[in-house]
Amino acid sequence: MTDDATTGAAPVLVEAKGVHKRYGSNLVVRGIDMTVRTGEVMCLLGPSGSGKSTFLRCINHLEKIDAGTISVGGELVGYRRQGDRLHELRDAEIATRRSEIGMVFQQFNLFPHMTVLENLVEAPVQVRRESVKSARERARALLDVVGLADKADAYPRSLSGGQQQRVAIARALTMRPKLMLFDEPTSALDPELVGEVLDVMRGLAADGMTMIVVTHEIGFAREVADTVTFMDGGVVVESGPPEQVLRAPQHERTRSFLAKVL
C-alpha cells in the first residue's frame, strides 16, 4: 500500500482485494481489486449484469463475499481476522459498522406510514441512540441541504420521485457516514427529475464526501468523478481519471460500451 504520509495523498478509505461473489454456479464478481481514497468519488460504469451493483452491495455486507476481503476505514467489512482465518461478525457488530456506510438504492425505500422528518429521525434514534431533539435538528438541517426543508411533515406518497430520492439521501446522511454508496440512484426517475438528484450528489462531492456511484449518467461521471471504473463480466476492465476512460479508453470493450451510451 502507498505510504500516504510520504506522498501527501489522502488515506485509503475503501480497499478491496481479490473479491469474488457467486450465486450458485454463477460467478458474478471475479477477483476485484480496488482502492478509493478519502474524499474521492468513484463512478462504476458497465452494462447490466456486469457485477457492479453486486460489488457495491458487498462493500457494506448486504451481500457476503465468497473470497477476498473488503475493508472500510481500515476495518474488515463483515468479518474479523483471527490468525489466518476470517470469522463473520455477529449481526449487531455488522449493523454497527454498516451504520458508517450510507447507501442509496434505485428505489427510495422510505417508510410510507412516516412523515419525511420521521423517516430521517428513525435510524439515529434507534441505532445510534441519539436524543430525539438532536436527531430532529440534524434531520431538518439535512432537509435544507437537499432543498426539502418545507417537506418535513409531508408523507412520501405526496412527493415526486426526485423528492423521495433526495429524502433518501438525507436519511442516509443522518448517520454521519464516512462513505456513501449510490446504486443507480436516478434510474427509477422520470428524466426531468434526474437533475435535482444529481445536483444534491454534486454538492456532496464538493463537500468532500467519499462516494462510490453505480451510474449510467456519463455526464455526471465526467464532471464529478475522480476515478471512472468500467466493469464487465464481473471484472474491472479499465479504471482511471474520467478524461482517460471516457475520452480515450484503452480497451475495445470500453469503447464499444461508450459508443452505445454517449
mmCIF file of C-alpha atoms in Angstrom:
data_model
loop_
_atom_site.group_PDB
_atom_site.id
_atom_site.type_symbol
_atom_site.label_atom_id
_atom_site.label_comp_id
_atom_site.label_asym_id
_atom_site.label_seq_id
_atom_site.Cartn_x
_atom_site.Cartn_y
_atom_site.Cartn_z
ATOM 1 C CA MET A 1 0.000 0.000 0.000
ATOM 2 C CA THR A 2 1.192 3.540 -0.735
ATOM 3 C CA ASP A 3 2.684 5.446 2.203
ATOM 4 C CA ASP A 4 0.115 8.242 2.399
ATOM 5 C CA ALA A 5 2.153 10.337 4.827
ATOM 6 C CA THR A 6 5.091 10.333 2.394
ATOM 7 C CA THR A 7 3.118 11.084 -0.766
ATOM 8 C CA GLY A 8 0.698 13.555 0.771
ATOM 9 C CA ALA A 9 -2.220 11.617 -0.710
ATOM 10 C CA ALA A 10 -5.453 11.188 1.218
ATOM 11 C CA PRO A 11 -5.624 7.909 3.151
ATOM 12 C CA VAL A 12 -7.246 4.874 1.581
ATOM 13 C CA LEU A 13 -10.813 4.531 2.881
ATOM 14 C CA VAL A 14 -12.035 1.541 0.849
ATOM 15 C CA GLU A 15 -9.807 -1.338 -0.159
ATOM 16 C CA ALA A 16 -10.974 -4.471 -1.957
ATOM 17 C CA LYS A 17 -8.599 -7.373 -2.526
ATOM 18 C CA GLY A 18 -9.444 -10.366 -4.710
ATOM 19 C CA VAL A 19 -13.199 -10.075 -4.138
ATOM 20 C CA HIS A 20 -15.336 -12.897 -5.542
ATOM 21 C CA LYS A 21 -19.093 -13.321 -5.306
ATOM 22 C CA ARG A 22 -21.132 -16.156 -6.756
ATOM 23 C CA TYR A 23 -24.781 -17.132 -6.876
ATOM 24 C CA GLY A 24 -24.801 -20.893 -7.187
ATOM 25 C CA SER A 25 -22.604 -21.715 -10.163
ATOM 26 C CA ASN A 26 -22.750 -18.137 -11.497
ATOM 27 C CA LEU A 27 -19.624 -16.175 -10.562
ATOM 28 C CA VAL A 28 -20.745 -12.540 -10.825
ATOM 29 C CA VAL A 29 -17.726 -10.800 -9.252
ATOM 30 C CA ARG A 30 -14.370 -12.225 -10.269
ATOM 31 C CA GLY A 31 -11.368 -11.125 -8.237
ATOM 32 C CA ILE A 32 -11.870 -7.374 -7.975
ATOM 33 C CA ASP A 33 -9.057 -5.243 -6.557
ATOM 34 C CA MET A 34 -9.954 -1.620 -5.868
ATOM 35 C CA THR A 35 -8.974 1.321 -3.671
ATOM 36 C CA VAL A 36 -10.863 4.543 -3.000
ATOM 37 C CA ARG A 37 -9.234 7.320 -1.013
ATOM 38 C CA THR A 38 -10.945 9.593 1.481
ATOM 39 C CA GLY A 39 -12.764 12.402 -0.313
ATOM 40 C CA GLU A 40 -12.725 10.680 -3.708
ATOM 41 C CA VAL A 41 -15.680 9.990 -5.975
ATOM 42 C CA MET A 42 -15.564 6.764 -7.961
ATOM 43 C CA CYS A 43 -18.168 6.076 -10.635
ATOM 44 C CA LEU A 44 -18.747 2.461 -11.670
ATOM 45 C CA LEU A 45 -19.937 2.042 -15.254
ATOM 46 C CA GLY A 46 -20.845 -1.061 -17.172
ATOM 47 C CA PRO A 47 -23.666 -2.966 -18.847
ATOM 48 C CA SER A 48 -26.449 -4.627 -16.899
ATOM 49 C CA GLY A 49 -25.215 -7.846 -15.324
ATOM 50 C CA SER A 50 -21.604 -6.694 -15.163
ATOM 51 C CA GLY A 51 -21.447 -7.159 -11.383
ATOM 52 C CA LYS A 52 -21.181 -3.511 -10.393
ATOM 53 C CA SER A 53 -24.311 -3.365 -8.210
ATOM 54 C CA THR A 54 -23.450 -6.696 -6.608
ATOM 55 C CA PHE A 55 -19.971 -5.456 -5.792
ATOM 56 C CA LEU A 56 -21.423 -2.254 -4.322
ATOM 57 C CA ARG A 57 -23.662 -4.307 -2.022
ATOM 58 C CA CYS A 58 -20.651 -6.354 -0.940
ATOM 59 C CA ILE A 59 -18.986 -3.197 0.370
ATOM 60 C CA ASN A 60 -21.488 -2.898 3.222
ATOM 61 C CA HIS A 61 -22.011 -6.663 3.582
ATOM 62 C CA LEU A 62 -25.523 -6.695 2.144
ATOM 63 C CA GLU A 63 -24.010 -9.464 0.046
ATOM 64 C CA LYS A 64 -21.486 -11.852 1.614
ATOM 65 C CA ILE A 65 -18.362 -12.293 -0.459
ATOM 66 C CA ASP A 66 -17.062 -15.789 -1.239
ATOM 67 C CA ALA A 67 -13.366 -14.903 -1.409
ATOM 68 C CA GLY A 68 -11.110 -11.922 -0.829
ATOM 69 C CA THR A 69 -11.511 -9.051 1.618
ATOM 70 C CA ILE A 70 -13.055 -5.585 1.743
ATOM 71 C CA SER A 71 -12.058 -3.021 4.342
ATOM 72 C CA VAL A 72 -13.507 0.398 5.071
ATOM 73 C CA GLY A 73 -11.531 2.748 7.254
ATOM 74 C CA GLY A 74 -9.007 0.007 7.935
ATOM 75 C CA GLU A 75 -11.613 -2.422 9.310
ATOM 76 C CA LEU A 76 -12.748 -5.552 7.519
ATOM 77 C CA VAL A 77 -16.352 -5.423 6.362
ATOM 78 C CA GLY A 78 -18.446 -8.166 7.929
ATOM 79 C CA TYR A 79 -15.547 -10.152 9.330
ATOM 80 C CA ARG A 80 -12.754 -10.205 11.887
ATOM 81 C CA ARG A 81 -9.407 -11.880 11.323
ATOM 82 C CA GLN A 82 -8.244 -14.493 13.787
ATOM 83 C CA GLY A 83 -4.895 -15.904 12.796
ATOM 84 C CA ASP A 84 -5.149 -16.890 9.151
ATOM 85 C CA ARG A 85 -8.916 -17.245 9.183
ATOM 86 C CA LEU A 86 -11.826 -14.843 8.801
ATOM 87 C CA HIS A 87 -14.866 -15.143 11.059
ATOM 88 C CA GLU A 88 -18.145 -13.415 10.273
ATOM 89 C CA LEU A 89 -19.175 -10.797 12.802
ATOM 90 C CA ARG A 90 -22.347 -11.027 14.828
ATOM 91 C CA ASP A 91 -25.382 -9.207 13.442
ATOM 92 C CA ALA A 92 -25.082 -6.381 15.984
ATOM 93 C CA GLU A 93 -21.433 -5.799 15.071
ATOM 94 C CA ILE A 94 -22.256 -5.838 11.367
ATOM 95 C CA ALA A 95 -25.045 -3.300 11.933
ATOM 96 C CA THR A 96 -22.682 -1.014 13.856
ATOM 97 C CA ARG A 97 -20.095 -1.000 11.081
ATOM 98 C CA ARG A 98 -22.756 -0.721 8.395
ATOM 99 C CA SER A 99 -24.096 2.424 10.089
ATOM 100 C CA GLU A 100 -20.917 4.200 8.967
ATOM 101 C CA ILE A 101 -21.722 3.466 5.326
ATOM 102 C CA GLY A 102 -24.690 5.257 3.794
ATOM 103 C CA MET A 103 -26.440 3.633 0.846
ATOM 104 C CA VAL A 104 -28.984 4.978 -1.606
ATOM 105 C CA PHE A 105 -30.803 2.477 -3.816
ATOM 106 C CA GLN A 106 -32.686 2.687 -7.108
ATOM 107 C CA GLN A 107 -35.944 2.535 -5.170
ATOM 108 C CA PHE A 108 -36.407 5.014 -2.358
ATOM 109 C CA ASN A 109 -37.408 2.567 0.398
ATOM 110 C CA LEU A 110 -38.986 5.253 2.567
ATOM 111 C CA PHE A 111 -41.400 4.206 5.295
ATOM 112 C CA PRO A 112 -44.801 5.180 3.824
ATOM 113 C CA HIS A 113 -46.519 5.496 7.212
ATOM 114 C CA MET A 114 -43.952 8.008 8.488
ATOM 115 C CA THR A 115 -43.530 11.656 7.622
ATOM 116 C CA VAL A 116 -40.338 12.789 5.925
ATOM 117 C CA LEU A 117 -38.947 14.016 9.258
ATOM 118 C CA GLU A 118 -39.852 10.762 10.996
ATOM 119 C CA ASN A 119 -38.094 8.793 8.237
ATOM 120 C CA LEU A 120 -34.907 10.743 8.914
ATOM 121 C CA VAL A 121 -35.069 10.551 12.692
ATOM 122 C CA GLU A 122 -35.728 6.802 12.954
ATOM 123 C CA ALA A 123 -32.220 5.406 12.444
ATOM 124 C CA PRO A 124 -30.210 7.889 14.555
ATOM 125 C CA VAL A 125 -32.570 7.380 17.476
ATOM 126 C CA GLN A 126 -32.930 3.598 17.190
ATOM 127 C CA VAL A 127 -29.399 2.663 16.080
ATOM 128 C CA ARG A 128 -27.189 5.449 17.446
ATOM 129 C CA ARG A 129 -29.380 6.171 20.481
ATOM 130 C CA GLU A 130 -29.353 9.883 19.742
ATOM 131 C CA SER A 131 -31.868 12.056 21.518
ATOM 132 C CA VAL A 132 -34.986 12.806 19.519
ATOM 133 C CA LYS A 133 -34.263 16.529 19.843
ATOM 134 C CA SER A 134 -30.751 16.203 18.418
ATOM 135 C CA ALA A 135 -31.885 13.871 15.631
ATOM 136 C CA ARG A 136 -34.710 16.225 14.640
ATOM 137 C CA GLU A 137 -32.369 19.209 14.491
ATOM 138 C CA ARG A 138 -29.911 17.370 12.263
ATOM 139 C CA ALA A 139 -32.726 15.987 10.093
ATOM 140 C CA ARG A 140 -34.118 19.463 9.475
ATOM 141 C CA ALA A 141 -30.661 20.758 8.601
ATOM 142 C CA LEU A 142 -30.183 17.946 6.090
ATOM 143 C CA LEU A 143 -33.586 18.527 4.541
ATOM 144 C CA ASP A 144 -32.444 22.088 3.959
ATOM 145 C CA VAL A 145 -29.266 20.774 2.308
ATOM 146 C CA VAL A 146 -31.301 18.680 -0.164
ATOM 147 C CA GLY A 147 -33.766 21.514 -0.788
ATOM 148 C CA LEU A 148 -36.747 19.996 1.033
ATOM 149 C CA ALA A 149 -36.959 21.989 4.247
ATOM 150 C CA ASP A 150 -40.645 22.630 3.584
ATOM 151 C CA LYS A 151 -41.473 18.903 3.271
ATOM 152 C CA ALA A 152 -40.641 17.778 6.813
ATOM 153 C CA ASP A 153 -44.246 16.993 7.688
ATOM 154 C CA ALA A 154 -45.207 15.522 4.306
ATOM 155 C CA TYR A 155 -45.677 11.810 3.668
ATOM 156 C CA PRO A 156 -43.642 10.087 0.934
ATOM 157 C CA ARG A 157 -46.701 9.416 -1.238
ATOM 158 C CA SER A 158 -47.193 13.163 -1.692
ATOM 159 C CA LEU A 159 -43.676 13.658 -3.087
ATOM 160 C CA SER A 160 -42.326 13.250 -6.592
ATOM 161 C CA GLY A 161 -39.788 10.523 -7.287
ATOM 162 C CA GLY A 162 -36.962 13.048 -7.309
ATOM 163 C CA GLN A 163 -38.071 14.453 -3.975
ATOM 164 C CA GLN A 164 -38.306 10.983 -2.467
ATOM 165 C CA GLN A 165 -34.801 10.165 -3.627
ATOM 166 C CA ARG A 166 -33.488 13.395 -2.107
ATOM 167 C CA VAL A 167 -35.179 12.408 1.159
ATOM 168 C CA ALA A 168 -33.475 9.009 0.894
ATOM 169 C CA ILE A 169 -30.099 10.738 0.508
ATOM 170 C CA ALA A 170 -30.795 12.954 3.510
ATOM 171 C CA ARG A 171 -31.844 9.900 5.521
ATOM 172 C CA ALA A 172 -28.545 8.158 4.741
ATOM 173 C CA LEU A 173 -26.639 11.275 5.796
ATOM 174 C CA THR A 174 -28.320 11.415 9.217
ATOM 175 C CA MET A 175 -25.997 8.605 10.343
ATOM 176 C CA ARG A 176 -22.915 10.727 9.593
ATOM 177 C CA PRO A 177 -21.429 8.111 7.255
ATOM 178 C CA LYS A 178 -17.788 8.124 6.256
ATOM 179 C CA LEU A 179 -18.743 6.625 2.884
ATOM 180 C CA MET A 180 -21.786 6.947 0.622
ATOM 181 C CA LEU A 181 -22.784 4.241 -1.861
ATOM 182 C CA PHE A 182 -25.237 5.020 -4.666
ATOM 183 C CA ASP A 183 -26.763 2.208 -6.722
ATOM 184 C CA GLU A 184 -28.118 3.818 -9.891
ATOM 185 C CA PRO A 185 -29.950 6.462 -7.839
ATOM 186 C CA THR A 186 -31.597 8.100 -10.862
ATOM 187 C CA SER A 187 -32.612 5.029 -12.869
ATOM 188 C CA ALA A 188 -36.169 4.906 -11.466
ATOM 189 C CA LEU A 189 -36.811 8.615 -12.054
ATOM 190 C CA ASP A 190 -38.543 10.397 -14.887
ATOM 191 C CA PRO A 191 -35.909 12.208 -16.982
ATOM 192 C CA GLU A 192 -36.960 15.672 -15.827
ATOM 193 C CA LEU A 193 -36.351 14.702 -12.179
ATOM 194 C CA VAL A 194 -32.839 13.322 -12.631
ATOM 195 C CA GLY A 195 -31.124 16.700 -12.430
ATOM 196 C CA GLU A 196 -32.351 17.567 -8.944
ATOM 197 C CA VAL A 197 -30.890 14.365 -7.508
ATOM 198 C CA LEU A 198 -27.592 14.763 -9.356
ATOM 199 C CA ASP A 199 -27.349 18.345 -8.048
ATOM 200 C CA VAL A 200 -27.513 17.047 -4.466
ATOM 201 C CA MET A 201 -24.822 14.485 -5.245
ATOM 202 C CA ARG A 202 -22.631 17.160 -6.820
ATOM 203 C CA GLY A 203 -22.960 19.141 -3.597
ATOM 204 C CA LEU A 204 -21.893 16.146 -1.512
ATOM 205 C CA ALA A 205 -18.863 15.615 -3.741
ATOM 206 C CA ALA A 206 -17.925 19.286 -3.459
ATOM 207 C CA ASP A 207 -18.131 18.987 0.338
ATOM 208 C CA GLY A 208 -15.624 16.132 0.285
ATOM 209 C CA MET A 209 -17.892 13.132 0.831
ATOM 210 C CA THR A 210 -16.297 9.855 -0.269
ATOM 211 C CA MET A 211 -18.681 8.288 -2.767
ATOM 212 C CA ILE A 212 -18.916 5.170 -4.923
ATOM 213 C CA VAL A 213 -21.625 5.594 -7.531
ATOM 214 C CA VAL A 214 -23.028 2.962 -9.871
ATOM 215 C CA THR A 215 -24.497 5.049 -12.656
ATOM 216 C CA HIS A 216 -25.331 5.355 -16.346
ATOM 217 C CA GLU A 217 -25.115 9.161 -16.122
ATOM 218 C CA ILE A 218 -21.949 9.635 -18.152
ATOM 219 C CA GLY A 219 -22.086 13.420 -17.906
ATOM 220 C CA PHE A 220 -22.163 13.217 -14.116
ATOM 221 C CA ALA A 221 -19.231 10.805 -14.111
ATOM 222 C CA ARG A 222 -17.236 13.078 -16.408
ATOM 223 C CA GLU A 223 -17.932 16.117 -14.253
ATOM 224 C CA VAL A 224 -17.709 14.787 -10.699
ATOM 225 C CA ALA A 225 -15.716 11.538 -10.589
ATOM 226 C CA ASP A 226 -12.071 11.372 -9.614
ATOM 227 C CA THR A 227 -11.963 7.826 -10.967
ATOM 228 C CA VAL A 228 -14.165 6.083 -13.515
ATOM 229 C CA THR A 229 -14.134 2.292 -13.392
ATOM 230 C CA PHE A 230 -15.638 0.247 -16.200
ATOM 231 C CA MET A 231 -16.764 -3.277 -15.302
ATOM 232 C CA ASP A 232 -17.917 -6.128 -17.488
ATOM 233 C CA GLY A 233 -18.331 -9.827 -16.791
ATOM 234 C CA GLY A 234 -17.587 -9.340 -13.098
ATOM 235 C CA VAL A 235 -14.127 -7.862 -13.610
ATOM 236 C CA VAL A 236 -12.617 -4.386 -13.805
ATOM 237 C CA VAL A 237 -11.845 -3.839 -17.474
ATOM 238 C CA GLU A 238 -10.474 -0.333 -17.170
ATOM 239 C CA SER A 239 -10.082 2.301 -14.467
ATOM 240 C CA GLY A 240 -8.640 5.780 -14.394
ATOM 241 C CA PRO A 241 -9.414 9.507 -14.498
ATOM 242 C CA PRO A 242 -12.594 10.448 -16.407
ATOM 243 C CA GLU A 243 -10.688 12.184 -19.197
ATOM 244 C CA GLN A 244 -8.770 8.970 -19.848
ATOM 245 C CA VAL A 245 -11.521 6.362 -19.547
ATOM 246 C CA LEU A 246 -14.329 8.379 -21.151
ATOM 247 C CA ARG A 247 -12.400 10.266 -23.821
ATOM 248 C CA ALA A 248 -9.556 7.885 -24.687
ATOM 249 C CA PRO A 249 -10.440 4.397 -23.429
ATOM 250 C CA GLN A 250 -7.690 1.819 -23.813
ATOM 251 C CA HIS A 251 -9.862 -1.280 -24.166
ATOM 252 C CA GLU A 252 -12.145 -2.180 -27.051
ATOM 253 C CA ARG A 253 -14.877 -3.344 -24.660
ATOM 254 C CA THR A 254 -14.919 0.086 -23.012
ATOM 255 C CA ARG A 255 -15.006 1.821 -26.386
ATOM 256 C CA SER A 256 -17.896 -0.368 -27.530
ATOM 257 C CA PHE A 257 -19.907 0.351 -24.382
ATOM 258 C CA LEU A 258 -19.341 4.106 -24.517
ATOM 259 C CA ALA A 259 -20.236 4.218 -28.218
ATOM 260 C CA LYS A 260 -23.692 2.924 -27.298
ATOM 261 C CA VAL A 261 -24.374 5.222 -24.335
ATOM 262 C CA LEU A 262 -22.797 8.523 -25.370
#
